[in-house]
mmCIF file of C-alpha atoms (C1' of nucleotides) and ligand atoms in Angstrom:
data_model
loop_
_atom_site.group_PDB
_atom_site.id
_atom_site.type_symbol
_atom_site.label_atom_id
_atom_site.label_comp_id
_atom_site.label_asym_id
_atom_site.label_seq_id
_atom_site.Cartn_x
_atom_site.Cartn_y
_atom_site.Cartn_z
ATOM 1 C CA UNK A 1 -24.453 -7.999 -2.621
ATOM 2 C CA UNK A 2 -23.209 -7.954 -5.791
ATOM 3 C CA UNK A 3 -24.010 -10.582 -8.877
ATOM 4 C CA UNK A 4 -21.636 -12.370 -11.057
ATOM 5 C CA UNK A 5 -23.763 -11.450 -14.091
ATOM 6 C CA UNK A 6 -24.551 -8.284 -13.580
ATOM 7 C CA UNK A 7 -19.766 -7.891 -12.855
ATOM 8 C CA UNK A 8 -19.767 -9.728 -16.270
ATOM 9 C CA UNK A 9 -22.322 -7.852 -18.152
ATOM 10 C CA UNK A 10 -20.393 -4.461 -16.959
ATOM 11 C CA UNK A 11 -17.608 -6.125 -18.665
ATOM 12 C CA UNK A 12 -19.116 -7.061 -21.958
ATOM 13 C CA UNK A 13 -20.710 -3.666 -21.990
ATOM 14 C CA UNK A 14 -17.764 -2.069 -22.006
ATOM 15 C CA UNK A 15 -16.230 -4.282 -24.615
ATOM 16 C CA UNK A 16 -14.049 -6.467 -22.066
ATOM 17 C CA UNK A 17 -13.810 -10.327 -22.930
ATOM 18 C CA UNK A 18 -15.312 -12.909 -20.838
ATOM 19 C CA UNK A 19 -12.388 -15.442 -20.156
ATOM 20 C CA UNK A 20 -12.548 -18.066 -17.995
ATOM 21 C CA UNK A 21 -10.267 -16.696 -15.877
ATOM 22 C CA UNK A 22 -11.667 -13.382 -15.375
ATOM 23 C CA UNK A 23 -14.858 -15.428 -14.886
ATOM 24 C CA UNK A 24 -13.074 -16.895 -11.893
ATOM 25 C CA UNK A 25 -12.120 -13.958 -10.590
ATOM 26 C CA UNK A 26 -15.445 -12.300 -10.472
ATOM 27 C CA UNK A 27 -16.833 -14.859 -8.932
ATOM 28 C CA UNK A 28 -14.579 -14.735 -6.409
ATOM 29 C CA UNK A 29 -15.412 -11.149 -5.565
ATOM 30 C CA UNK A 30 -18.856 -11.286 -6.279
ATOM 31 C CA UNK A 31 -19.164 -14.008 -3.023
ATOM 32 C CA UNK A 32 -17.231 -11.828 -1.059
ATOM 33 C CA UNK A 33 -17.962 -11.212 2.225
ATOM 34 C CA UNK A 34 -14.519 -9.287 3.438
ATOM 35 C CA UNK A 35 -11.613 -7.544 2.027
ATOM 36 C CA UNK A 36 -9.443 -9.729 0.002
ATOM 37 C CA UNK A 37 -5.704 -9.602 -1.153
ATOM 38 C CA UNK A 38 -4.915 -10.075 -4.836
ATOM 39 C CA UNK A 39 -2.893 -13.195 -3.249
ATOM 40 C CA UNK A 40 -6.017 -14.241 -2.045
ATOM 41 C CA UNK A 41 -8.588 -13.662 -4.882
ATOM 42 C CA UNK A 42 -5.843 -15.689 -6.910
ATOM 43 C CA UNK A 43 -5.771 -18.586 -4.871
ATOM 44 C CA UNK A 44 -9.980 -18.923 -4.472
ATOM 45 C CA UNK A 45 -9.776 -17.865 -8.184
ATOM 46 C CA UNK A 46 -7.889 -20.982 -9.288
ATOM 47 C CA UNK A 47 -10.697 -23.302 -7.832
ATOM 48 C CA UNK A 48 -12.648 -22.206 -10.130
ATOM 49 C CA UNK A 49 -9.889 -22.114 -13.074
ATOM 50 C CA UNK A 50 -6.848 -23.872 -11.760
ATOM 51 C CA UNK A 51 -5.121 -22.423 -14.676
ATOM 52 C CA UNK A 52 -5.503 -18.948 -13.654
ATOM 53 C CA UNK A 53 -2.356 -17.009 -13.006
ATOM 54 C CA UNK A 54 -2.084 -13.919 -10.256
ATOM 55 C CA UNK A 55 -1.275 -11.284 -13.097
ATOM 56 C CA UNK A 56 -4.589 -11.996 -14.673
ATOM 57 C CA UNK A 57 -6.262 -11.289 -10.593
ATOM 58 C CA UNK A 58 -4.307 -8.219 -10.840
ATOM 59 C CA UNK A 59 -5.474 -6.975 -14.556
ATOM 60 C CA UNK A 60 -9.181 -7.846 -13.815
ATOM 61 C CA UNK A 61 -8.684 -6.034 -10.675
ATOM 62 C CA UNK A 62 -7.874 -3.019 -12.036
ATOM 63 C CA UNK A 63 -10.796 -3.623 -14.624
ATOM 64 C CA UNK A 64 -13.369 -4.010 -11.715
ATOM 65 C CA UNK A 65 -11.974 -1.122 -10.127
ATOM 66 C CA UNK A 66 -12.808 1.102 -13.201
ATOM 67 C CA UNK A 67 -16.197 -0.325 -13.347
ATOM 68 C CA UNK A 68 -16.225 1.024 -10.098
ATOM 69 C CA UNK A 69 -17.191 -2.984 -8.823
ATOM 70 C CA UNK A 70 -14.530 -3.051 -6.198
ATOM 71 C CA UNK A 71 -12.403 -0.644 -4.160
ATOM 72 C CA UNK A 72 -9.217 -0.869 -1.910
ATOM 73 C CA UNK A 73 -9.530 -1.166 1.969
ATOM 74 C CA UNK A 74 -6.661 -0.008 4.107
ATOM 75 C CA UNK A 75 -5.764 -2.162 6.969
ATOM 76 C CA UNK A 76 -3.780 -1.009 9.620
ATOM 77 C CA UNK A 77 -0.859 -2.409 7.697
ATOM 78 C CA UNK A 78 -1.490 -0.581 4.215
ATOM 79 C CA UNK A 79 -4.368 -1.305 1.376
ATOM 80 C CA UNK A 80 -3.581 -4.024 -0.189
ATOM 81 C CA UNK A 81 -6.600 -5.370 0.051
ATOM 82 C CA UNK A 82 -10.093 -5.033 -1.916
ATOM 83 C CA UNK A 83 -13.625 -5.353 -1.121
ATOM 84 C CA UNK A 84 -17.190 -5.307 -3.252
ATOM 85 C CA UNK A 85 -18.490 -2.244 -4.280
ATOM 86 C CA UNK A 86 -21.992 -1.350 -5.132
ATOM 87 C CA UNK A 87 -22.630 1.524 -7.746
ATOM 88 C CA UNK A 88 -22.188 5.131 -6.304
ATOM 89 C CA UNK A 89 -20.621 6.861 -3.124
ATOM 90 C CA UNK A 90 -20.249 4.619 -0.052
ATOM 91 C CA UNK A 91 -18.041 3.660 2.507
ATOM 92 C CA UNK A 92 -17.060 0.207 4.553
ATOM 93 C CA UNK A 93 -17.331 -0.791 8.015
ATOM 94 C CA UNK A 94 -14.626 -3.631 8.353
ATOM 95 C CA UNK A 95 -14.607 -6.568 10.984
ATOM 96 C CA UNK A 96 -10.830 -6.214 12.642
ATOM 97 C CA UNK A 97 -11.689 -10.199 13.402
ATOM 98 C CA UNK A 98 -12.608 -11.829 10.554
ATOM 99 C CA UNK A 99 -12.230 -9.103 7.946
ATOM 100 C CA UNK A 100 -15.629 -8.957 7.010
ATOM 101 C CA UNK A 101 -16.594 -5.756 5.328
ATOM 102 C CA UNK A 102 -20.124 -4.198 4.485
ATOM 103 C CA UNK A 103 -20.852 -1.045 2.635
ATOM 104 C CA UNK A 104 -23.582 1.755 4.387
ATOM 105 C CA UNK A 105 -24.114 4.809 2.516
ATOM 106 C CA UNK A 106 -25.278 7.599 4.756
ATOM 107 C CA UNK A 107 -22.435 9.397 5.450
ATOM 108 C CA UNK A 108 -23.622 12.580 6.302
ATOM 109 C CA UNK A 109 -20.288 14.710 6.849
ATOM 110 C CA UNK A 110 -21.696 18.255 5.642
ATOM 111 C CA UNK A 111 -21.374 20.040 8.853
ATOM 112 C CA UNK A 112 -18.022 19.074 9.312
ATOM 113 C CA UNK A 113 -16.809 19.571 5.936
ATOM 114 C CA UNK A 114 -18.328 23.311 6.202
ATOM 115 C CA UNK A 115 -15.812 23.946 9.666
ATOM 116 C CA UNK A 116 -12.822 22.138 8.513
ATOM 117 C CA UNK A 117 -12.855 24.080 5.062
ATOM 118 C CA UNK A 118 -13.737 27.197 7.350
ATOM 119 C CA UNK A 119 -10.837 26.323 9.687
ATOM 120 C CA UNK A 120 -7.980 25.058 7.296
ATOM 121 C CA UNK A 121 -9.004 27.185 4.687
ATOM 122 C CA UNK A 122 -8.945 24.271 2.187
ATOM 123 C CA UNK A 123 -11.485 23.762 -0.668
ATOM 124 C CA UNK A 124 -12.685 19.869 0.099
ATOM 125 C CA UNK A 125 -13.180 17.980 -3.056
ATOM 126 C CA UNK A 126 -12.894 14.064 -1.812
ATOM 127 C CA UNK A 127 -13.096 12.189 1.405
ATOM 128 C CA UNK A 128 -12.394 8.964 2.433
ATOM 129 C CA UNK A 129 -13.848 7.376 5.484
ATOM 130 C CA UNK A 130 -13.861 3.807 7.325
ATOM 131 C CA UNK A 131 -15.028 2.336 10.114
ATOM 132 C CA UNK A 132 -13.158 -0.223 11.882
ATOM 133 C CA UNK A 133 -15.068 -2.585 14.905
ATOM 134 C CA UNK A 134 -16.371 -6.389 15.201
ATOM 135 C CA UNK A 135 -18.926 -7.785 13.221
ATOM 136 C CA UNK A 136 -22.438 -9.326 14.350
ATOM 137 C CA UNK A 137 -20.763 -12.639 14.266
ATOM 138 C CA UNK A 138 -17.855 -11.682 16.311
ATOM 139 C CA UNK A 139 -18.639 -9.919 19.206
ATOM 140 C CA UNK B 1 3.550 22.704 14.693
ATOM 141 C CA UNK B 2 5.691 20.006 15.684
ATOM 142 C CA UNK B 3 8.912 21.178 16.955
ATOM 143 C CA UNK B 4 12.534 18.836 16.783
ATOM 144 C CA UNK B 5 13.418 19.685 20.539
ATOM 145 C CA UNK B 6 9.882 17.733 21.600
ATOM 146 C CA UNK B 7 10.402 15.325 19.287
ATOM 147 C CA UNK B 8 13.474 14.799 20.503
ATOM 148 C CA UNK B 9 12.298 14.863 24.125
ATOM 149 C CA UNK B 10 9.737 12.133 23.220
ATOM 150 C CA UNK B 11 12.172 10.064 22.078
ATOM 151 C CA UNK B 12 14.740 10.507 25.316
ATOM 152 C CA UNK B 13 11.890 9.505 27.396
ATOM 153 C CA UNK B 14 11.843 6.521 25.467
ATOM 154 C CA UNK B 15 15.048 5.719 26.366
ATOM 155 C CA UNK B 16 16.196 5.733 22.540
ATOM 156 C CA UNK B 17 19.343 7.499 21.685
ATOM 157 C CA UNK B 18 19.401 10.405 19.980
ATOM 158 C CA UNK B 19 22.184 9.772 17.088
ATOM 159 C CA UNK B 20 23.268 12.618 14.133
ATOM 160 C CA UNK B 21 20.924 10.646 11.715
ATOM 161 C CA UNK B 22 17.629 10.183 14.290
ATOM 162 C CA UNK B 23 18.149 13.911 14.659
ATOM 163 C CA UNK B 24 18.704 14.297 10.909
ATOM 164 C CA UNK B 25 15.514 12.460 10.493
ATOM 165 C CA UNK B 26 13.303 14.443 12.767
ATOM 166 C CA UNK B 27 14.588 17.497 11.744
ATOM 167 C CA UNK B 28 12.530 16.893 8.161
ATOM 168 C CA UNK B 29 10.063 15.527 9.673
ATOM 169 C CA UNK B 30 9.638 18.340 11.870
ATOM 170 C CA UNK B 31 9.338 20.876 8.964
ATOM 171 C CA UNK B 32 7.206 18.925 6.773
ATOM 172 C CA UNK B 33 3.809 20.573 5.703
ATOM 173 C CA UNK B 34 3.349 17.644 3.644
ATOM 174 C CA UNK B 35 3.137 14.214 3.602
ATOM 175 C CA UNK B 36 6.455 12.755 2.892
ATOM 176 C CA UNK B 37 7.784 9.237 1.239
ATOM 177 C CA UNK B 38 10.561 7.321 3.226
ATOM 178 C CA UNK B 39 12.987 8.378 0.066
ATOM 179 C CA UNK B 40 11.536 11.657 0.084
ATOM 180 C CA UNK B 41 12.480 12.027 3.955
ATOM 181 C CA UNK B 42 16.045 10.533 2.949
ATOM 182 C CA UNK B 43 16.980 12.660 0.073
ATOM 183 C CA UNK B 44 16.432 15.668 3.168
ATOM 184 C CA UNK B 45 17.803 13.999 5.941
ATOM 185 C CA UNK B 46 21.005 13.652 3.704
ATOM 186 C CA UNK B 47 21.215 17.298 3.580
ATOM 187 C CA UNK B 48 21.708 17.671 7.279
ATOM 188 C CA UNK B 49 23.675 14.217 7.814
ATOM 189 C CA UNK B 50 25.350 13.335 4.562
ATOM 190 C CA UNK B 51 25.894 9.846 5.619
ATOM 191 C CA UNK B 52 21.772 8.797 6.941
ATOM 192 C CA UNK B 53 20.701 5.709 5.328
ATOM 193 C CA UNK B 54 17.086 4.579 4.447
ATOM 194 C CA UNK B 55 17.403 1.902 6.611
ATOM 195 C CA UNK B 56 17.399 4.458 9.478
ATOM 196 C CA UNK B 57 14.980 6.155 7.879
ATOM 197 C CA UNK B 58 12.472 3.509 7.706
ATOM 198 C CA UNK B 59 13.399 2.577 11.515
ATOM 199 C CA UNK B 60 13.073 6.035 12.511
ATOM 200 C CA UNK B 61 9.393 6.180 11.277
ATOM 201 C CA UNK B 62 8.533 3.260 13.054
ATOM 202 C CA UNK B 63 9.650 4.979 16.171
ATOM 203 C CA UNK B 64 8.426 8.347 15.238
ATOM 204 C CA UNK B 65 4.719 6.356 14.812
ATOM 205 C CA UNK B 66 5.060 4.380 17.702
ATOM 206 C CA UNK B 67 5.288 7.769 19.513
ATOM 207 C CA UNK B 68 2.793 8.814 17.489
ATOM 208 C CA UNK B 69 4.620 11.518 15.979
ATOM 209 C CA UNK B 70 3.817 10.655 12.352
ATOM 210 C CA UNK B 71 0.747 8.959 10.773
ATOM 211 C CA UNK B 72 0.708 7.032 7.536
ATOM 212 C CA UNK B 73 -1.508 8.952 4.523
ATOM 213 C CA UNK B 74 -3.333 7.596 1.932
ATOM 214 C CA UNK B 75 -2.844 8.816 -1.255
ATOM 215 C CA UNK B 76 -5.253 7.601 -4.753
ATOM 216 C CA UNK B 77 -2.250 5.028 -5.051
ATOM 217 C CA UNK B 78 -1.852 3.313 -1.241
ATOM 218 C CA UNK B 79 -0.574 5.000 1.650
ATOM 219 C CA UNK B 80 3.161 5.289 1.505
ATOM 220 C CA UNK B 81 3.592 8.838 2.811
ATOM 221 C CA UNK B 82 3.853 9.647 6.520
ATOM 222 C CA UNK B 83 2.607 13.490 7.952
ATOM 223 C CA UNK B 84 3.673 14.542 11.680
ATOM 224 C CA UNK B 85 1.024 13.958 13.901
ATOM 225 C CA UNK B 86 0.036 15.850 16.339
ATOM 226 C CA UNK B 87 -0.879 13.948 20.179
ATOM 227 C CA UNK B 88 -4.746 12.534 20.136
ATOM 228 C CA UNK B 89 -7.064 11.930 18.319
ATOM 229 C CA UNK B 90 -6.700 13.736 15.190
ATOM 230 C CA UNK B 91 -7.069 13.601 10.920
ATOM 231 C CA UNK B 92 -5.072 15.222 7.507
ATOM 232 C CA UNK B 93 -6.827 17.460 5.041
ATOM 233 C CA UNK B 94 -4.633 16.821 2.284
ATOM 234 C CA UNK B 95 -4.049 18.990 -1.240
ATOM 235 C CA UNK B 96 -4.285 16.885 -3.977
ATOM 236 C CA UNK B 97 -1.959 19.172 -6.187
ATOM 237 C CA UNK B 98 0.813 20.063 -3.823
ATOM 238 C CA UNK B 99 -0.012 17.152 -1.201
ATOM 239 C CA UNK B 100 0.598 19.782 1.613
ATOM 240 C CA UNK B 101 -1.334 18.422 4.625
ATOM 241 C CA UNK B 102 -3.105 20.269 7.623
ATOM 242 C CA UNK B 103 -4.675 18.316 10.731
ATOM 243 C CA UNK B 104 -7.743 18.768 12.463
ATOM 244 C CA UNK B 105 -9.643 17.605 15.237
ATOM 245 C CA UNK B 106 -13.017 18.082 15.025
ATOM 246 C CA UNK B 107 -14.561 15.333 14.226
ATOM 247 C CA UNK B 108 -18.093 14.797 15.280
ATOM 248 C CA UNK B 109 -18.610 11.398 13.710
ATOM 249 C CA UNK B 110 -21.016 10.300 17.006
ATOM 250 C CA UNK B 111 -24.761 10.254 14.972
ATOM 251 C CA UNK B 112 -23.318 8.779 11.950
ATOM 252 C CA UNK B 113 -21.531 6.313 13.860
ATOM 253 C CA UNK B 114 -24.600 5.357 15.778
ATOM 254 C CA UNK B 115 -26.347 5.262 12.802
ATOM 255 C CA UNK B 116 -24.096 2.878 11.321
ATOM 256 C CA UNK B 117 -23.929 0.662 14.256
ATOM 257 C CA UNK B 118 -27.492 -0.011 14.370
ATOM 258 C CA UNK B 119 -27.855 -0.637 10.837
ATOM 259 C CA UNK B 120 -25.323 -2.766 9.932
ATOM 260 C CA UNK B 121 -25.110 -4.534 13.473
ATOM 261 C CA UNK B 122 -21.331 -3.848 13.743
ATOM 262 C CA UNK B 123 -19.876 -2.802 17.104
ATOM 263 C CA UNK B 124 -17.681 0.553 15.841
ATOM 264 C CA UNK B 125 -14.734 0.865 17.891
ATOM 265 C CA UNK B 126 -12.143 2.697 15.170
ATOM 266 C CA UNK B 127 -12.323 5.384 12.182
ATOM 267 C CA UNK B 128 -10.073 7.146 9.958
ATOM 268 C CA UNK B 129 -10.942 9.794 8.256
ATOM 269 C CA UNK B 130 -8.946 11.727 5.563
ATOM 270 C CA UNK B 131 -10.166 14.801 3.030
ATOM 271 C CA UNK B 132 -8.718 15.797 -0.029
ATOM 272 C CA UNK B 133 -8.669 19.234 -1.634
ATOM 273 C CA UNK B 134 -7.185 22.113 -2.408
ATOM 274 C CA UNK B 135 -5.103 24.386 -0.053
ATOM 275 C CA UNK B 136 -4.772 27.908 0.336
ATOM 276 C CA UNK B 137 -1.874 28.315 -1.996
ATOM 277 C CA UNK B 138 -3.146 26.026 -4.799
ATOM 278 C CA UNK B 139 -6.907 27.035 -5.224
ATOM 279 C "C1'" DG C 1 -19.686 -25.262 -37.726
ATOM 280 C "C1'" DG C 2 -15.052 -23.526 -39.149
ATOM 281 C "C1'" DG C 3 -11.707 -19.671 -39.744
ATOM 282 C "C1'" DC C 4 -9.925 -14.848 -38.476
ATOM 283 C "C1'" DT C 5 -7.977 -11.272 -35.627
ATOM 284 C "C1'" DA C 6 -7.268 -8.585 -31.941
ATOM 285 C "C1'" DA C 7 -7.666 -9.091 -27.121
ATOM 286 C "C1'" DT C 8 -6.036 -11.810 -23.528
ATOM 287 C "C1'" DT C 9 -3.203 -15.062 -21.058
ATOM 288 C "C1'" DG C 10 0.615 -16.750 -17.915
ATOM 289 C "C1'" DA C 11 5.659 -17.899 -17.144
ATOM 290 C "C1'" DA C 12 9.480 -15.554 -16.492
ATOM 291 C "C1'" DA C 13 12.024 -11.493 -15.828
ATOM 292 C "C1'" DA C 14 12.196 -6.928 -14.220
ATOM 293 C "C1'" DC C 15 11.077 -3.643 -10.861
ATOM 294 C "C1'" DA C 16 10.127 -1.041 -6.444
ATOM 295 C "C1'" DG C 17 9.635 -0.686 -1.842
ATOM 296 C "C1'" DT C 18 10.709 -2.642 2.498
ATOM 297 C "C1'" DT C 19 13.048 -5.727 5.824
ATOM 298 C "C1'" DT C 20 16.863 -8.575 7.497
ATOM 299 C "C1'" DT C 21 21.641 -9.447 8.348
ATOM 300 C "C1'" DC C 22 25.869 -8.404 10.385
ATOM 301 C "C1'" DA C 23 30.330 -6.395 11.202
ATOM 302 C "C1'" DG C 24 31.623 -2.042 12.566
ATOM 303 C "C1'" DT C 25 30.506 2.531 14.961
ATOM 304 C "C1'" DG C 26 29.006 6.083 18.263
ATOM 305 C "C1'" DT C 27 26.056 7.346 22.251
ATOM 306 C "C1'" DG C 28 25.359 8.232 26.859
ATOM 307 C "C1'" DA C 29 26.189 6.312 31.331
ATOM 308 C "C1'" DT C 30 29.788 5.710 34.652
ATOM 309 C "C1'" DA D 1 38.493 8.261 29.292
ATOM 310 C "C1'" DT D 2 36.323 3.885 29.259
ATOM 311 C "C1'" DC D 3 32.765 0.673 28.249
ATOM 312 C "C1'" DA D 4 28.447 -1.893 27.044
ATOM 313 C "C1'" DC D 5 25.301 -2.098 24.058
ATOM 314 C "C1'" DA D 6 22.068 0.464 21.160
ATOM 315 C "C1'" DC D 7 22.555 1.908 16.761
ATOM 316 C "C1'" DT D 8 24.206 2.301 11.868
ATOM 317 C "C1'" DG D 9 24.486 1.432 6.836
ATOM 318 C "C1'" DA D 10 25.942 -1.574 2.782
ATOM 319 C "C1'" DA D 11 24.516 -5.448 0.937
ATOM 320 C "C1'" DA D 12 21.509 -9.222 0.484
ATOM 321 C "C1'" DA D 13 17.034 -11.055 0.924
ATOM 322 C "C1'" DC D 14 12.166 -10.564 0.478
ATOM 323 C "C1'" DT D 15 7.464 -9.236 -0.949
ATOM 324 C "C1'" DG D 16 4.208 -7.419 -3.783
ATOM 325 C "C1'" DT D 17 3.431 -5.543 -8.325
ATOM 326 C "C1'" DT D 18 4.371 -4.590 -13.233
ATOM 327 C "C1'" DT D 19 6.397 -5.516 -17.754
ATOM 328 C "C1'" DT D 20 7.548 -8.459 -21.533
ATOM 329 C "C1'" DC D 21 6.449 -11.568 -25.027
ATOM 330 C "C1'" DA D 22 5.267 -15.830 -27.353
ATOM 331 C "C1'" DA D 23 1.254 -18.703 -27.208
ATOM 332 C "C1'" DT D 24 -3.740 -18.993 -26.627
ATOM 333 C "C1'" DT D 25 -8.665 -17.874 -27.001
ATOM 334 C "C1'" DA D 26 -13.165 -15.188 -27.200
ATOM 335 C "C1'" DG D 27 -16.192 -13.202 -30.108
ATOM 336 C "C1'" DC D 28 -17.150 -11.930 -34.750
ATOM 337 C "C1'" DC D 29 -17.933 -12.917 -39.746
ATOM 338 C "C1'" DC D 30 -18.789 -15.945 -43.050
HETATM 339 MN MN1 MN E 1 -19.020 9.665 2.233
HETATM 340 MN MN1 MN E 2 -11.968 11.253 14.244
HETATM 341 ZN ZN1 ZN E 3 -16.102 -10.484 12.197
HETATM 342 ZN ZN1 ZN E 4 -1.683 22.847 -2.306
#
DNA sequence: GGGCTAATTGAAAACAGTTTTCAGTGTGAT
DNA sequence: ATCACACTGAAAACTGTTTTCAATTAGCCC
């Protein structure tokens, strides 16, 4: 679970302003339990900050994406959508109910890297996996 | 491989017409080794029916995926390319300099899945999985 | 506690990709 | 050849995102 202070001490440490809307915003992500849209973070951002306006969600988006705080979910539809992050590699199991995402690390894929790269021939740099099933709550 | 004439067959058994721009359409889609944008697919389409417009190209990919005949990639910036698919179960190695894309099938996600299931109490019913890399050509 | 300045904000406009509309066209069955 | 209706494409409408720019504000220095 990530912490509001420790999304707005990546921020100061890296020289970033702590406004009062970007302090809505990341608490808005920091209670997330599930993927949300920048439509979405806006409109749970302005209880916070009524004041806030969506291109500031998508600017502090980006921000918390560099910090590496957040990252973008695809849906069936597309990924417009973005869920907590915790520092280093993981991946996201997503609830195709209620949308509620959680992170698990182990993601052991070394055996199949080694026979795809033997098989296709391609050098494997990057891969990007996600699980898609009902959560605890919703089965 | 997928070849037009099965393409085409798929979509007869469907009961959907085969017009000059459908064909137009499957013919690049057909010879793609990479994943392709809807105006990508257009500008080549045009080339073998002058007169295709996106809006048929757009429809046509929603047929071609509903046959599942294409699948949407992701790229680093959202997922608006589509590869031919072959039928089943199947993922894209894709080259991040030349975006040429390769399937394959083996994917023997069962422990991790398991693994997954029983720690984060999640009931796993879909994944998608996509590498990234270089290709033969490119490395 | 004031100022100071560059970073930041948000309304509006611009933009890009996709979908809808609709009058006209072309396919495949008969 | 004829015909019904699936299909087409130009234009308009929409949606999500980015740019622009004048006004505001956070954090720093006195
Ligand atoms: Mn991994
Ligand atoms: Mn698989
Ligand atoms: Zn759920
Ligand atoms: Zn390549």
């Amino acid at each position: 679970m990530l912490s509001e202070s420790s999304l707005a001490q990546a921020f100061t440490a890296r020289g970033y302003k702590l406004t009062r809307p970007r302090r809505a915003v990341l608490k808005v992500v920091a209670q997330a339990g599930a993927g949300l849209s920048p439509a979405q973070i806006h409109a749970r951002a302005k209880k916070f900050h009524p004041h806030t306006g969506l291109v500031t969600v998508y600017r502090t988006l980006d921000l918390l994406a560099e910090c590496g705080a957040v990252r973008r979910v695809h849906g069936e539809d597309g990924c417009h959508s973005y869920a907590p992050a915790s520092a280093g590699h993981a991946h996201h199991v997503i609830c195709g109910q209620c949308h509620a995402v959680v992170e698990f690390e182990e993601c052991d894929l070394a055996e199949l890297l080694k026979t795809v790269q033997r098989r296709t021939g391609y050098k494997i740099q990057e891969h990007w996996l996600e699980l898609f099933g009902l959560c605890p709550n919703c089965r």
